[in-house]
Amino acid sequence: MNANETLIKVENLQKYYNGGAIKALDGINTEIKQGEVVVVIGPSGSGKSTFLRCLNLLEVPTGGSIFFEGTDITDEKTNINVHRQKMGMVFQHFNLFPHMTILKNMIIAPMKLRKKSEAEATAMAMELLKRVGLEDRANAYPSQLSGGQKQRIAIVRALCMEPEVMLFDEPTSALDPEMVGEVLEVMKQLAHDNMTMVVVTHEMGFAKEVGTRVMFMADGKQVEEGTPAEIFENPKSDRLKQFLAKVL
Amino acid sequence: MSLKEKFIFNFIQDDRWRYIADGLAVTLKVTFFAVLLGIVLGIIIAIIRSTYDKNGSSMRGFSKFILSVLNLLCKIYLTVIRGTPVVVQLMIMYFVILVSSNNQVLVAVLAFGLNSGAYVAEIFRSGIMSIDQGQFEAGRSLGFNFVQTMRYIIIPQAFKNVLPALANEFIVLLKETSVAGYVGLQDLTKGGDIIRSRTYDAFMPLIGVAIIYLVMVMFFTYLVGILERRLRNSER
């Protein structure tokens, strides 16, 4: 796919709970282009995680549409599993499979879903492990790793499926402070390699440095959107000013 | 008679040990197949029930309808099976449902398997519900469908968690098959009973049968212990 081509298009996305009493997402519209790093920020409860989880339908939206590579994935006839293979996801709590070794964690999806041979999948997994400096932990189990290591593994596990886009749901929020850096470093590397990324995070430094676009959400709405410079140096809405005053 | 003479009289004379040996073979056969049936049935029911508990509220349309119906059927099955004695179920199976069948082993396997399935289902359901939702989401986010996520990610972890309870259910089932004599099946207990009716001695055959059950249960407990340790080691 070429650069600047739209990868994900979100139209009037809504997610209601309790029959509309709680509007977690209230009409989100955005386009995510190939190679973009979209950082979603906002106070807790603003719907940013819900937005991210709607993108691969882990949360089923109440209304609106999401187009991924031109296909409406919110259509009930769409086989979401095929599209999820191209959307890697990294969770706050890593969610590695505790009953499998690191290597098995990484190769199971490519082997079962992409029909890769074990040798092929292993070669790719080892290559990725080398990139994040964890090739010596291939045969360890998740419980033997630190939080930062687990999250780096979670990232490369998603990469093993060769996704078009990577979704990060507060990837550093559950980490000890000294481990945040190593995970952000891997993410920066990914952005540098032109991976399309959507990142929900509280790391404003990362947003400023790596983000190509920042989306500020509050109360289920996208309040402001723009380049990091626009958002951080020249905020327009009061809501964003308040938020930045608290976090910066 | 001394104990030794009693033993010879009850078990050796006229090759009466054959009742015990043949009965033991029947008991093991019935238990083995009933366990298989129970586990298969239990897993299917547990998956239906836990899927309904976890995702039922967020599903829509036709699939929700199907799931609700299946869940209701499972609930009825669980209520009936767990609410009636296994002996009664066994006799209903033999004298009412499969009245034309002369294959008592088959009847016993079906009755005990259906019975065990209800208990295994609840054991597995608690195991599946104990797995963090994040595991399920991680599987789905990689592109696994529901069944694949269950098979590769959820069930292996749930199985490990419920292994002690499952072993207990197996032990209960092994001992429960001792009522198979009600439908004329010559299992281990019935074998001992036949000897008693021949020799008019209650002590030897009954104690002998009890010891055989005990040894089997102890041996099985030992095997499960080994399996549990091996599964636990794989996480360190």
XYZ file of C-alpha atoms in Angstrom:
484
model
C 0.000 0.000 0.000
C 1.223 3.480 -0.809
C 1.934 6.196 1.687
C -0.842 8.691 2.384
C -3.468 6.164 1.465
C -6.296 5.888 3.968
C -5.972 2.716 6.012
C -8.765 3.178 8.540
C -11.746 5.454 8.143
C -14.078 6.002 11.081
C -17.521 7.468 10.473
C -19.762 8.708 13.267
C -18.619 5.964 15.645
C -20.846 5.504 18.683
C -20.671 3.244 21.678
C -23.442 3.461 24.246
C -23.906 1.550 27.451
C -27.127 1.011 29.386
C -29.276 1.799 26.385
C -27.765 5.196 25.707
C -27.513 6.392 29.307
C -23.723 6.311 29.073
C -22.168 7.550 25.858
C -18.629 6.205 25.854
C -18.165 7.275 22.229
C -20.375 9.982 20.846
C -19.839 10.337 17.130
C -16.147 9.975 16.308
C -14.965 10.774 12.764
C -11.373 10.334 11.672
C -9.105 8.916 9.030
C -5.869 7.113 9.685
C -3.452 7.123 6.796
C -0.695 4.700 5.956
C 2.444 5.468 7.985
C 0.745 7.791 10.442
C 1.315 7.611 14.176
C -1.913 8.789 15.765
C -1.641 9.373 19.484
C -4.904 9.495 21.399
C -4.788 11.427 24.679
C -7.409 12.494 27.162
C -8.521 12.185 30.769
C -9.520 8.772 32.075
C -13.062 7.880 31.153
C -12.859 9.976 28.002
C -13.445 6.954 25.773
C -9.980 6.723 24.238
C -9.499 3.048 25.086
C -13.029 2.274 23.936
C -12.246 4.021 20.648
C -9.113 1.935 20.150
C -10.868 -1.314 21.053
C -13.644 -0.499 18.597
C -11.117 -0.296 15.766
C -10.656 -4.089 15.812
C -14.134 -4.732 17.177
C -13.062 -6.002 20.574
C -15.840 -3.611 21.549
C -18.794 -3.807 19.194
C -19.867 -0.240 18.324
C -23.472 0.780 18.899
C -23.522 2.843 15.717
C -21.386 4.233 12.917
C -18.944 2.525 10.576
C -15.290 1.588 10.501
C -13.643 0.991 7.153
C -10.379 -0.926 7.162
C -8.622 -1.016 3.796
C -11.948 -0.027 2.263
C -14.007 -2.801 3.869
C -16.747 -1.943 6.328
C -15.736 -4.169 9.238
C -18.781 -3.169 11.292
C -20.953 -4.921 8.699
C -22.133 -8.178 10.272
C -21.300 -10.079 7.080
C -17.625 -9.128 7.255
C -15.379 -11.840 8.655
C -13.600 -9.789 11.283
C -11.031 -12.518 11.993
C -9.382 -12.012 8.617
C -9.049 -8.276 9.212
C -7.836 -8.660 12.780
C -4.865 -10.597 11.431
C -3.701 -7.338 9.883
C -4.347 -5.264 12.998
C -1.847 -5.987 15.724
C -2.858 -5.063 19.244
C -0.836 -4.441 22.384
C -2.607 -4.347 25.732
C -1.977 -2.556 28.979
C -1.596 -5.858 30.804
C 0.446 -7.591 28.064
C -1.841 -10.644 27.901
C 0.906 -13.044 26.942
C -0.208 -16.677 27.015
C 1.237 -18.003 30.290
C 1.112 -21.670 29.257
C 3.389 -21.185 26.247
C 7.041 -20.265 25.889
C 7.887 -16.863 24.442
C 8.651 -18.451 21.099
C 5.387 -20.402 21.080
C 3.512 -17.221 21.986
C 4.942 -15.662 18.862
C 4.650 -18.483 16.353
C 1.246 -19.932 17.178
C -0.798 -17.344 15.294
C 1.374 -17.310 12.123
C 1.392 -21.124 12.094
C -2.310 -21.650 12.663
C -3.643 -18.654 10.759
C -1.042 -17.920 8.096
C -0.209 -21.611 7.603
C 3.481 -20.909 7.971
C 5.788 -23.817 8.667
C 7.266 -23.997 12.141
C 10.756 -23.284 10.770
C 9.569 -20.265 8.835
C 7.612 -18.826 11.767
C 10.470 -19.509 14.165
C 13.001 -17.793 11.900
C 10.833 -14.708 11.766
C 10.158 -14.745 15.492
C 13.881 -15.038 16.292
C 14.618 -12.147 13.947
C 12.076 -9.977 15.774
C 13.317 -11.116 19.181
C 16.809 -10.043 18.157
C 15.488 -6.623 17.247
C 14.133 -6.110 20.766
C 17.179 -7.740 22.376
C 15.380 -10.720 23.866
C 16.555 -13.582 21.657
C 18.040 -15.359 24.673
C 14.573 -15.549 26.297
C 12.911 -17.471 23.463
C 12.385 -20.577 25.565
C 11.423 -18.814 28.782
C 7.859 -18.585 30.015
C 6.108 -15.204 30.430
C 6.152 -15.482 34.229
C 9.954 -15.421 34.103
C 10.094 -11.996 32.454
C 9.919 -8.454 33.807
C 7.023 -6.190 32.849
C 9.056 -4.306 30.282
C 10.252 -7.538 28.701
C 6.707 -8.883 28.608
C 5.462 -5.804 26.819
C 8.289 -5.934 24.280
C 7.355 -9.564 23.645
C 3.699 -8.593 23.293
C 4.709 -6.085 20.622
C 6.767 -8.544 18.613
C 4.088 -11.220 19.013
C 1.689 -8.883 17.234
C 4.352 -8.083 14.619
C 4.715 -11.778 13.792
C 1.404 -11.514 11.949
C 2.900 -8.772 9.764
C 0.091 -6.315 10.514
C -0.772 -3.207 8.497
C -1.493 -1.254 11.648
C -0.573 -1.583 15.314
C -2.999 -0.579 18.053
C -1.505 0.247 21.449
C -3.822 0.420 24.461
C -1.895 2.247 27.192
C 1.146 0.025 26.668
C 3.233 1.578 29.432
C 0.595 2.228 32.089
C 1.112 -1.029 33.954
C 4.903 -0.791 33.951
C 7.349 0.267 36.640
C 8.775 3.665 35.709
C 12.236 2.347 34.896
C 10.783 -0.050 32.319
C 8.739 2.487 30.394
C 11.734 3.641 28.379
C 12.586 0.252 26.869
C 9.022 -0.208 25.611
C 8.773 3.309 24.188
C 12.103 2.719 22.465
C 10.672 -0.283 20.609
C 7.631 1.741 19.652
C 9.797 4.602 18.362
C 11.724 2.104 16.287
C 8.467 0.845 14.822
C 7.333 4.359 13.958
C 10.713 4.965 12.391
C 10.187 1.868 10.221
C 6.996 3.495 8.948
C 4.496 1.305 10.775
C 1.020 2.790 10.998
C 0.210 3.132 14.677
C -2.675 4.210 16.858
C -1.486 4.763 20.407
C -3.565 5.474 23.486
C -1.138 6.732 26.084
C -0.407 9.093 28.926
C 3.187 9.534 27.739
C 3.067 13.114 26.476
C 6.755 12.981 25.626
C 6.120 10.121 23.237
C 3.165 11.956 21.717
C 5.281 15.044 21.076
C 8.291 13.219 19.748
C 6.824 10.392 17.697
C 3.219 11.314 16.943
C 2.380 12.654 13.514
C -1.063 13.569 14.783
C -2.556 13.922 18.230
C -6.213 13.388 18.982
C -7.564 14.776 22.238
C -10.713 13.130 23.537
C -13.040 14.046 26.386
C -16.470 12.733 27.314
C -16.622 10.422 24.309
C -15.947 13.187 21.783
C -12.863 14.176 19.844
C -12.392 17.674 21.172
C -9.297 18.650 19.264
C -7.068 17.089 16.664
C -3.825 18.280 15.140
C -0.075 17.964 14.915
C 1.757 17.648 18.227
C 2.904 21.250 17.881
C -0.643 22.499 17.434
C -1.995 20.458 20.325
C 0.740 21.040 22.869
C 1.937 24.557 22.016
C -1.262 26.107 20.799
C -4.301 24.411 22.368
C -7.576 26.027 21.395
C -10.285 24.506 23.590
C -10.497 25.121 27.325
C -10.927 21.402 27.939
C -7.550 20.669 26.367
C -5.881 23.567 28.143
C -7.139 22.240 31.463
C -5.956 18.747 30.653
C -2.500 19.885 29.570
C -2.144 22.044 32.662
C -2.605 18.904 34.748
C -0.389 16.479 32.872
C 2.524 18.621 31.676
C -11.488 -71.329 59.189
C -8.347 -69.263 59.279
C -8.031 -66.131 57.129
C -5.846 -68.021 54.700
C -8.376 -70.815 54.318
C -11.133 -68.243 53.896
C -9.151 -66.517 51.177
C -8.572 -69.775 49.327
C -12.218 -70.765 49.747
C -13.576 -67.444 48.467
C -11.159 -66.623 45.692
C -9.111 -69.637 44.629
C -11.547 -72.522 44.864
C -13.573 -73.066 41.688
C -11.605 -70.173 40.132
C -13.914 -67.705 41.878
C -11.313 -64.934 41.427
C -12.588 -64.789 37.856
C -15.718 -62.960 39.079
C -13.475 -60.306 40.556
C -11.189 -60.085 37.519
C -13.996 -59.980 34.973
C -15.910 -57.527 37.132
C -12.863 -55.301 37.426
C -12.474 -55.274 33.642
C -16.111 -54.235 33.248
C -15.785 -51.517 35.903
C -12.699 -50.089 34.215
C -14.284 -50.242 30.778
C -17.449 -48.491 31.915
C -15.511 -45.860 33.863
C -13.109 -45.150 30.991
C -15.765 -44.603 28.333
C -18.072 -42.772 30.733
C -15.219 -40.397 31.578
C -14.563 -39.754 27.882
C -18.231 -39.093 27.233
C -18.485 -36.945 30.347
C -15.491 -34.806 29.419
C -16.601 -34.230 25.824
C -20.112 -33.402 26.941
C -18.856 -31.320 29.847
C -16.537 -29.190 27.704
C -19.240 -28.484 25.133
C -21.747 -27.489 27.808
C -19.171 -25.445 29.695
C -18.275 -23.516 26.530
C -21.918 -22.793 25.763
C -22.651 -21.702 29.317
C -19.555 -19.552 29.788
C -19.976 -17.942 26.364
C -23.502 -17.033 27.327
C -22.412 -15.696 30.702
C -19.584 -13.625 29.250
C -20.874 -12.417 25.882
C -24.606 -13.048 25.907
C -25.498 -9.472 26.725
C -23.386 -7.951 23.934
C -24.595 -10.273 21.186
C -27.360 -9.447 18.751
C -29.939 -11.080 16.513
C -29.922 -14.684 15.438
C -26.719 -15.818 17.141
C -28.005 -14.515 20.459
C -31.250 -16.430 19.991
C -29.400 -19.688 19.243
C -27.097 -19.200 22.201
C -30.012 -18.476 24.545
C -31.798 -21.654 23.463
C -28.647 -23.757 23.858
C -27.986 -22.225 27.249
C -31.525 -23.019 28.357
C -31.211 -26.646 27.183
C -27.920 -26.974 29.078
C -29.485 -25.548 32.214
C -32.384 -28.006 32.038
C -29.958 -30.891 31.538
C -27.824 -29.786 34.487
C -30.835 -29.371 36.744
C -32.336 -32.765 35.910
C -29.070 -34.706 36.097
C -27.859 -33.087 39.283
C -31.277 -33.263 40.874
C -31.850 -37.012 40.561
C -29.875 -39.998 41.911
C -27.540 -41.716 39.499
C -29.064 -45.138 40.269
C -32.465 -43.873 39.170
C -30.929 -42.384 36.017
C -29.233 -45.699 35.298
C -32.460 -47.642 35.688
C -34.410 -45.142 33.573
C -31.765 -45.536 30.883
C -32.032 -49.351 30.984
C -35.723 -49.965 31.661
C -37.278 -46.933 29.943
C -35.097 -45.307 27.301
C -32.982 -48.151 25.904
C -35.473 -50.855 26.750
C -34.666 -52.825 23.616
C -30.928 -52.912 24.304
C -29.295 -55.939 25.868
C -25.932 -54.249 25.967
C -25.631 -53.343 29.633
C -22.139 -51.947 29.216
C -23.416 -49.451 26.664
C -26.326 -48.510 28.901
C -24.011 -48.004 31.868
C -21.543 -45.936 29.812
C -24.348 -43.693 28.567
C -25.956 -43.294 31.978
C -22.732 -42.617 33.863
C -21.307 -40.485 31.038
C -24.410 -38.298 30.891
C -24.343 -38.012 34.652
C -20.663 -37.166 34.839
C -20.999 -34.666 31.994
C -23.176 -32.444 34.169
C -20.576 -32.271 36.911
C -17.642 -31.919 34.516
C -19.502 -29.064 32.783
C -19.724 -27.066 35.985
C -16.080 -27.809 36.795
C -14.945 -26.649 33.357
C -17.202 -23.623 33.441
C -15.595 -22.427 36.647
C -12.211 -23.042 34.995
C -13.071 -21.050 31.879
C -14.565 -18.211 33.908
C -11.387 -18.044 35.988
C -9.244 -17.210 32.933
C -8.621 -13.486 32.569
C -10.710 -11.832 29.848
C -7.477 -10.363 28.482
C -6.367 -13.823 27.354
C -9.481 -14.127 25.272
C -9.007 -10.657 23.810
C -5.368 -11.318 23.012
C -6.351 -14.446 21.097
C -9.106 -12.700 19.186
C -6.883 -9.690 18.423
C -4.367 -11.983 16.714
C -7.142 -13.150 14.413
C -8.131 -16.438 16.035
C -11.837 -17.128 15.791
C -13.869 -18.075 18.833
C -13.270 -21.822 18.594
C -9.529 -21.445 17.943
C -9.165 -19.066 20.885
C -10.910 -21.587 23.109
C -8.844 -24.470 21.803
C -5.352 -22.987 21.816
C -5.554 -20.429 24.613
C -8.459 -20.763 27.022
C -9.080 -24.520 27.398
C -5.416 -25.501 28.018
C -5.200 -22.969 30.857
C -8.645 -23.811 32.215
C -7.825 -27.530 32.120
C -4.750 -26.993 34.253
C -6.744 -24.979 36.785
C -9.495 -27.575 37.139
C -7.340 -30.704 37.051
C -7.678 -31.444 40.792
C -11.468 -31.064 40.652
C -11.573 -33.161 37.488
C -9.522 -35.909 39.116
C -11.932 -35.891 42.014
C -14.847 -36.283 39.618
C -13.113 -39.261 38.009
C -12.659 -40.884 41.398
C -16.307 -40.314 42.261
C -17.337 -41.807 38.925
C -15.149 -44.880 39.377
C -16.841 -45.599 42.680
C -20.301 -44.664 41.427
C -20.180 -47.397 38.796
C -20.547 -49.868 41.686
C -24.324 -49.456 41.364
C -24.228 -50.902 37.833
C -25.448 -54.192 39.298
C -28.916 -52.639 39.428
C -29.271 -53.259 35.701
C -27.621 -56.665 35.861
C -24.154 -55.595 34.814
C -21.472 -57.771 36.373
C -19.003 -55.147 37.505
C -16.484 -55.440 40.317
C -19.025 -54.969 43.112
C -21.451 -57.414 41.541
C -18.595 -59.914 41.123
C -17.921 -59.790 44.847
C -21.620 -60.132 45.473
C -21.832 -63.303 43.398
C -18.995 -64.839 45.375
C -20.801 -63.949 48.612
C -23.950 -65.677 47.396
C -21.939 -68.801 46.578
C -19.802 -69.011 49.713
C -22.146 -67.399 52.242
C -19.136 -65.432 53.461
C -19.534 -61.650 53.473
C -16.176 -60.619 54.894
C -13.701 -61.770 52.250
C -15.441 -60.727 49.026
C -16.578 -57.338 50.358
C -13.252 -56.414 51.929
C -11.482 -57.678 48.830
C -13.615 -55.532 46.560
C -13.153 -52.510 48.840
C -9.369 -52.924 48.778
C -9.346 -53.087 44.971
C -11.337 -49.835 44.716
C -9.057 -48.203 47.252
C -5.887 -49.243 45.455
C -7.231 -47.985 42.118
C -8.163 -44.620 43.614
C -4.783 -44.272 45.336
C -2.923 -45.154 42.163
C -4.943 -42.667 40.165
C -4.414 -39.928 42.740
C -0.695 -40.572 42.454
C -0.799 -40.268 38.647
C -2.719 -36.989 38.838
C -0.151 -35.667 41.291
C 2.614 -36.308 38.757
C 0.619 -34.695 35.952
C -0.148 -31.644 38.073
C 3.507 -31.149 38.949
C 4.527 -31.423 35.315
C 1.936 -28.880 34.201
C 2.957 -26.485 36.938
C 6.631 -26.773 36.085
C 5.919 -25.598 32.553
C 5.145 -22.139 33.873
C 8.302 -21.543 35.801
